Coordinates of C-alpha atoms (C1' of nucleotides) in Angstrom, one line a residue:
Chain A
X1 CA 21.5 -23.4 -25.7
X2 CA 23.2 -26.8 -26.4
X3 CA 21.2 -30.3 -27.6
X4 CA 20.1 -31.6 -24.2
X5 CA 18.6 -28.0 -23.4
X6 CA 16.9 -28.2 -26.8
X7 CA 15.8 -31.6 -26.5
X8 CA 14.4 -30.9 -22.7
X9 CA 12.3 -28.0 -24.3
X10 CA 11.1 -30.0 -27.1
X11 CA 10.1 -33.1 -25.0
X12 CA 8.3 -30.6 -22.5
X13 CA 5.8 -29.5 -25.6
X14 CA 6.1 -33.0 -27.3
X15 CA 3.3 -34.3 -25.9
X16 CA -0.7 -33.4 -26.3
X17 CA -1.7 -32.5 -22.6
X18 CA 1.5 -30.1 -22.5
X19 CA 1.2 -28.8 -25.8
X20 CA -2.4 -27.4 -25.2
X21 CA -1.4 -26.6 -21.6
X22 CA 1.2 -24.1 -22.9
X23 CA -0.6 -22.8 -25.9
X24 CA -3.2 -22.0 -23.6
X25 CA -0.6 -20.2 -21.5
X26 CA 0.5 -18.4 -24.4
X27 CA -2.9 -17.4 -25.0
X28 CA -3.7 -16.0 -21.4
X29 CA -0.6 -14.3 -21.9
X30 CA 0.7 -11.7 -19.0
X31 CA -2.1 -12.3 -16.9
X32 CA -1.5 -15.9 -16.7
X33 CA -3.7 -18.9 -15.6
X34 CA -4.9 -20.9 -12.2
X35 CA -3.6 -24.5 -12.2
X36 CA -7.4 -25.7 -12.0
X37 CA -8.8 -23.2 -14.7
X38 CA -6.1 -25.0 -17.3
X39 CA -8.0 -28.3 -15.5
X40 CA -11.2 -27.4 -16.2
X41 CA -10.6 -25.8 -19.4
X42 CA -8.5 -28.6 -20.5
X43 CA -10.5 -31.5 -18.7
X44 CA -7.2 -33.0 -17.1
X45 CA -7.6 -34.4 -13.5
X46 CA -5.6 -33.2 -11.3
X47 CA -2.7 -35.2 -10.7
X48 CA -2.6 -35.4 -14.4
X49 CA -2.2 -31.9 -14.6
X50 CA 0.1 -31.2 -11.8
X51 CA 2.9 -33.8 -13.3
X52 CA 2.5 -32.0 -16.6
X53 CA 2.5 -28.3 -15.3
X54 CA 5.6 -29.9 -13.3
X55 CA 7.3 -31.0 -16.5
X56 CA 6.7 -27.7 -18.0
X57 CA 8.1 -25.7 -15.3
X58 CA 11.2 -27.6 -14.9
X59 CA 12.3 -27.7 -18.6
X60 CA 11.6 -23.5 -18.0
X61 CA 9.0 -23.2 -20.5
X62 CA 6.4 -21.9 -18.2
X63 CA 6.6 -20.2 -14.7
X64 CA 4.5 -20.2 -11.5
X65 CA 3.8 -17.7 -9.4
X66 CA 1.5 -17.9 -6.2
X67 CA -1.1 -15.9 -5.8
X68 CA -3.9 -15.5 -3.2
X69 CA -5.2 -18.9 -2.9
X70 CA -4.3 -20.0 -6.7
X71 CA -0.8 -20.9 -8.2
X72 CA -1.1 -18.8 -11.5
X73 CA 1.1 -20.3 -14.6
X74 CA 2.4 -18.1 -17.4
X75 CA 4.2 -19.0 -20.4
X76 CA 7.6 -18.2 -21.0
X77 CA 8.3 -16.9 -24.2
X78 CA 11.9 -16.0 -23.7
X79 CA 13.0 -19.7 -23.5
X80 CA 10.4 -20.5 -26.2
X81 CA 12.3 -17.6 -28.4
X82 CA 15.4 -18.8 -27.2
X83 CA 14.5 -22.6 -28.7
X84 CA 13.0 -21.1 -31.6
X85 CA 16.4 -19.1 -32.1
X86 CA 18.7 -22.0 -31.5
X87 CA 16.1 -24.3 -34.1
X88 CA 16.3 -21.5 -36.8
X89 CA 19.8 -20.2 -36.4
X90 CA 21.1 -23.6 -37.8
X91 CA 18.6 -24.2 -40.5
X92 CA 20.4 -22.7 -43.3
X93 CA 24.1 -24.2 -42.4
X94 CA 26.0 -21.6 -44.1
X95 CA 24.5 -21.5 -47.6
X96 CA 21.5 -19.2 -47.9
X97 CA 18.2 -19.5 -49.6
X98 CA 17.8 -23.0 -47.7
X99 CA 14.6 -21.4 -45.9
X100 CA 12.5 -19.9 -48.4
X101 CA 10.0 -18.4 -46.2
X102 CA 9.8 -16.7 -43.2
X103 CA 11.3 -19.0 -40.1
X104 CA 15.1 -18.4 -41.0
X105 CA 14.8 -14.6 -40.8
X106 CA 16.5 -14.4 -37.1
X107 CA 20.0 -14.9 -37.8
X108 CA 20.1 -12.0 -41.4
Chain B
X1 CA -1.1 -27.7 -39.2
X2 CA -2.9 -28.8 -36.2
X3 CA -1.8 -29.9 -32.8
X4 CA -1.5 -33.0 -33.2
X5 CA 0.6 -33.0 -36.4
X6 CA 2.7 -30.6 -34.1
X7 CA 3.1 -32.8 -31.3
X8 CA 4.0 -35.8 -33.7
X9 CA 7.0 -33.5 -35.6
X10 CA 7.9 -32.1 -31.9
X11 CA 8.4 -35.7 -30.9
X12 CA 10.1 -36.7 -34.2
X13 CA 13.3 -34.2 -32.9
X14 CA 12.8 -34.3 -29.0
X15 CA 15.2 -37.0 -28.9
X16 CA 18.8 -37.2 -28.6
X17 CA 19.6 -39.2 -31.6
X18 CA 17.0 -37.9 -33.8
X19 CA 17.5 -34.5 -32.7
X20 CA 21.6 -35.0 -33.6
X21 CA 20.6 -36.8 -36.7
X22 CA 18.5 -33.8 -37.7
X23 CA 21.1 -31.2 -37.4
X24 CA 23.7 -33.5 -39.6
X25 CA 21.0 -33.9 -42.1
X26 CA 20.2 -29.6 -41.5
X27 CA 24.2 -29.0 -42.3
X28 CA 24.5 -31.6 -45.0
X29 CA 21.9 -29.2 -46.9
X30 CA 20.9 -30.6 -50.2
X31 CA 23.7 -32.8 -50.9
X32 CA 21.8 -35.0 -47.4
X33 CA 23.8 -38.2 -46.1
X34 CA 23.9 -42.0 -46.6
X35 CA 22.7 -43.7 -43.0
X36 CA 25.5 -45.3 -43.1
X37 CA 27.4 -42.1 -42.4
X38 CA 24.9 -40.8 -40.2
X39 CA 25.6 -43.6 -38.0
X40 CA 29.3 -44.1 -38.4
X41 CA 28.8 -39.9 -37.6
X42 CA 27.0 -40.6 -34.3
X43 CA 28.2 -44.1 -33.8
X44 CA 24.5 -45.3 -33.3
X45 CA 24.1 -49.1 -34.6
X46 CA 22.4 -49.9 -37.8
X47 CA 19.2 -50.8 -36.3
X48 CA 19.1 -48.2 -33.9
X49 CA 19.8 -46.0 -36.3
X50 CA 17.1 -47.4 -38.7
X51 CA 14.8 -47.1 -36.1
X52 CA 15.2 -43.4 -35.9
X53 CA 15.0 -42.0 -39.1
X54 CA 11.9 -44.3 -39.7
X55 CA 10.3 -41.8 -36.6
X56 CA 11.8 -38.7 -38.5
X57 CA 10.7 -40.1 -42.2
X58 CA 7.5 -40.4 -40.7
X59 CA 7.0 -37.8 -39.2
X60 CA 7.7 -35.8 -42.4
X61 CA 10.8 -34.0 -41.0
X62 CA 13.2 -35.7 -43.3
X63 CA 13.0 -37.7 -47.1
X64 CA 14.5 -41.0 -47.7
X65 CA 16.0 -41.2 -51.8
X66 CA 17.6 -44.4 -52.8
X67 CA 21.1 -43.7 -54.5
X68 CA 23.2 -46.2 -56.1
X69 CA 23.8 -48.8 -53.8
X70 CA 23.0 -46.1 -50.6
X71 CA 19.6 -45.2 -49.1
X72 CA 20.2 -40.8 -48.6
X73 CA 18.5 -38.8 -46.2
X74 CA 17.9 -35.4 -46.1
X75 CA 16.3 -32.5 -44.4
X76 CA 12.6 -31.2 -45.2
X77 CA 13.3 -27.8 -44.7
X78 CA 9.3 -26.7 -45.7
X79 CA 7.8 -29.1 -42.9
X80 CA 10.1 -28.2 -40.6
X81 CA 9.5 -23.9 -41.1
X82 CA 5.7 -24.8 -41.1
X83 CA 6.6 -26.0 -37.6
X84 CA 8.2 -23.0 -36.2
X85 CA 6.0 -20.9 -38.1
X86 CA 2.8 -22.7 -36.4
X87 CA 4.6 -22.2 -33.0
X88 CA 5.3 -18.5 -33.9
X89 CA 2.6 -18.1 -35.0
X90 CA 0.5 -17.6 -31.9
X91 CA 3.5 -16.8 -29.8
X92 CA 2.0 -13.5 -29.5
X93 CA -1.2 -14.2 -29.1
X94 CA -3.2 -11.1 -30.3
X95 CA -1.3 -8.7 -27.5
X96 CA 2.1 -7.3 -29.5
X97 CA 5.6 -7.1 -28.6
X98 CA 5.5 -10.3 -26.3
X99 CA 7.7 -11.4 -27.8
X100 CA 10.8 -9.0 -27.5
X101 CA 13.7 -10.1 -30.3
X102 CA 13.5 -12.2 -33.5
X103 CA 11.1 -15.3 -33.4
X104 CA 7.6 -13.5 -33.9
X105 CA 8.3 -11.8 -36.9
X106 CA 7.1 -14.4 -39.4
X107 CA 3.4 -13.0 -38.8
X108 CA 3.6 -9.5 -38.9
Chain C
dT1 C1' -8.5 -22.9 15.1
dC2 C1' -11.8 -24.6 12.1
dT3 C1' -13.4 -25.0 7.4
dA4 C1' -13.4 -24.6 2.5
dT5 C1' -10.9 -24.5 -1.5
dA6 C1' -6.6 -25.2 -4.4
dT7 C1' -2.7 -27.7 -5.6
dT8 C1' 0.6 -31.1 -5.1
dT9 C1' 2.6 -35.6 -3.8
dC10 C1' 2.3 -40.6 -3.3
dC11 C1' 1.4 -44.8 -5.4
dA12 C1' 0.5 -48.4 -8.5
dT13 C1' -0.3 -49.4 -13.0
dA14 C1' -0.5 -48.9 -18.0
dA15 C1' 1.4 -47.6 -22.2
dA16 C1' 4.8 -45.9 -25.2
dT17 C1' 9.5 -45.5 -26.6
dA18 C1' 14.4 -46.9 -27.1
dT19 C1' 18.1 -50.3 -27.7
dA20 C1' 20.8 -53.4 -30.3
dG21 C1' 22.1 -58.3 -31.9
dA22 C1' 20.9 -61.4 -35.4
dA23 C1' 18.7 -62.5 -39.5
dA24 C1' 16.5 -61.0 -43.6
dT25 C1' 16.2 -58.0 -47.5
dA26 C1' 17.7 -54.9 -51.0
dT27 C1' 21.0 -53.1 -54.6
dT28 C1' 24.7 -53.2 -57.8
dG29 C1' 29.1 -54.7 -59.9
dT30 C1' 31.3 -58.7 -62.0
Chain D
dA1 C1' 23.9 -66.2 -60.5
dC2 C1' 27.3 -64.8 -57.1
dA3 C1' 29.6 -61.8 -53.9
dA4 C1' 30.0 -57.6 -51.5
dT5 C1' 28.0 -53.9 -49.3
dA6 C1' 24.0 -51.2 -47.3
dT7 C1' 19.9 -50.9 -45.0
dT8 C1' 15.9 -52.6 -42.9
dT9 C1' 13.0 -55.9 -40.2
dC10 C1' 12.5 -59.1 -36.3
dT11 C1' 12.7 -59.9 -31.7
dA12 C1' 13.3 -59.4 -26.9
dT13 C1' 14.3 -56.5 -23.4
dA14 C1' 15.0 -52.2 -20.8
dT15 C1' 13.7 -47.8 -19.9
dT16 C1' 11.0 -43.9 -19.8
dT17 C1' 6.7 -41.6 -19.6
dA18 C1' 1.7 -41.0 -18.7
dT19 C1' -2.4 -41.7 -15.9
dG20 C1' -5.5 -40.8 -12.1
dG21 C1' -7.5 -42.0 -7.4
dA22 C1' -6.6 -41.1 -2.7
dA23 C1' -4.2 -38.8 0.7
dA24 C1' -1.4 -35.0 2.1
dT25 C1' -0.2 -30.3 2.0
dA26 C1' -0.8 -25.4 1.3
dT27 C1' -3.6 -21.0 1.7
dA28 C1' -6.7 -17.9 3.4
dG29 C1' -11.3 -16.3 5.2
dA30 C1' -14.5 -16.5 9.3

DNA sequence: TCTATATTTCCATAAATATAGAAATATTGT
DNA sequence: ACAATATTTCTATATTTATGGAAATATAGA
């Protein structure tokens, strides 16, 4: 993970439509959602949705996969860890105790 | 922390500049940095620069505190976990072990 | 192949964001 | 008050991003 990685995966969920698109992903975890159930659910038309599902996709946060009539998205969580990792992993810049709570745990 | 507090910190750091600034300001740790070395750093241009760390003061991601004849900047470490700890938080979304390695731990 | 349904591309437009020079505004030491 | 330095605002411009209707492109069942 380098900077412009970290800044495609931030500008992918940086944005209401996308944000809610790939909670709602998270949510439906391994089983995934249609491309016009997020529509419906989300009350995006679809053009709208289709460049947004496109940005997601591209940055690697979410992933398609066709099935029977429907393209069915899921969320990626590995690249989501992997941004959370890279986010956390410098957040205590050598000296400790920077992080009181929880987030900086990854890199004990 | 709701989505669209989310989305406004997300935007605050999906941005090259801000995103570099952020780090420096992450390293510098509690000692933070004049803008004037956080642009001589990055060689962005005074207003540029100004620019920037208004989005990120803003946002709530980093804290301006005048010093002497220099304006420092530093790193809001709090806002920033609640960030990663919102986005953790329902990275697993009910169903466990989504989330193989390190990110999801700050709910368990 | 025809039809129905699902999704994407095309396109034009609108809105938001980034850039940086120049001028204005602090702040402090003398 | 004056001079020196630091930072911010003002301004115009350039660039990127978002929006959604209409048409085009899948996909699969009959």
């Amino acid at each position: 993970m380098d900077n412009k990685t970290a800044v495609t995966l931030l500008s992918s969920i940086a944005q209401d439509a996308r944000f809610s698109i790939f909670r709602l992903l998270v949510q439906a975890g391994s089983s995934g959602l249609a491309a016009g159930n997020i529509g419906e659910k989300l009350s995006i038309p679809n053009s709208t949705l289709s460049f947004h599902l496109k940005e997601l996709s591209h940055a690697g946060l979410i992933t398609a996969r066709q099935e029977s009539r429907f393209v069915f998205y899921f969320a990626n969580y590995e690249v989501m860890n992997g941004l959370l990792a890279y986010l956390t992993e410098n957040c205590c810049a050598g000296q400790q105790a920077c992080c009181p709570d929880l987030a900086c745990s990854s890199h004990v």
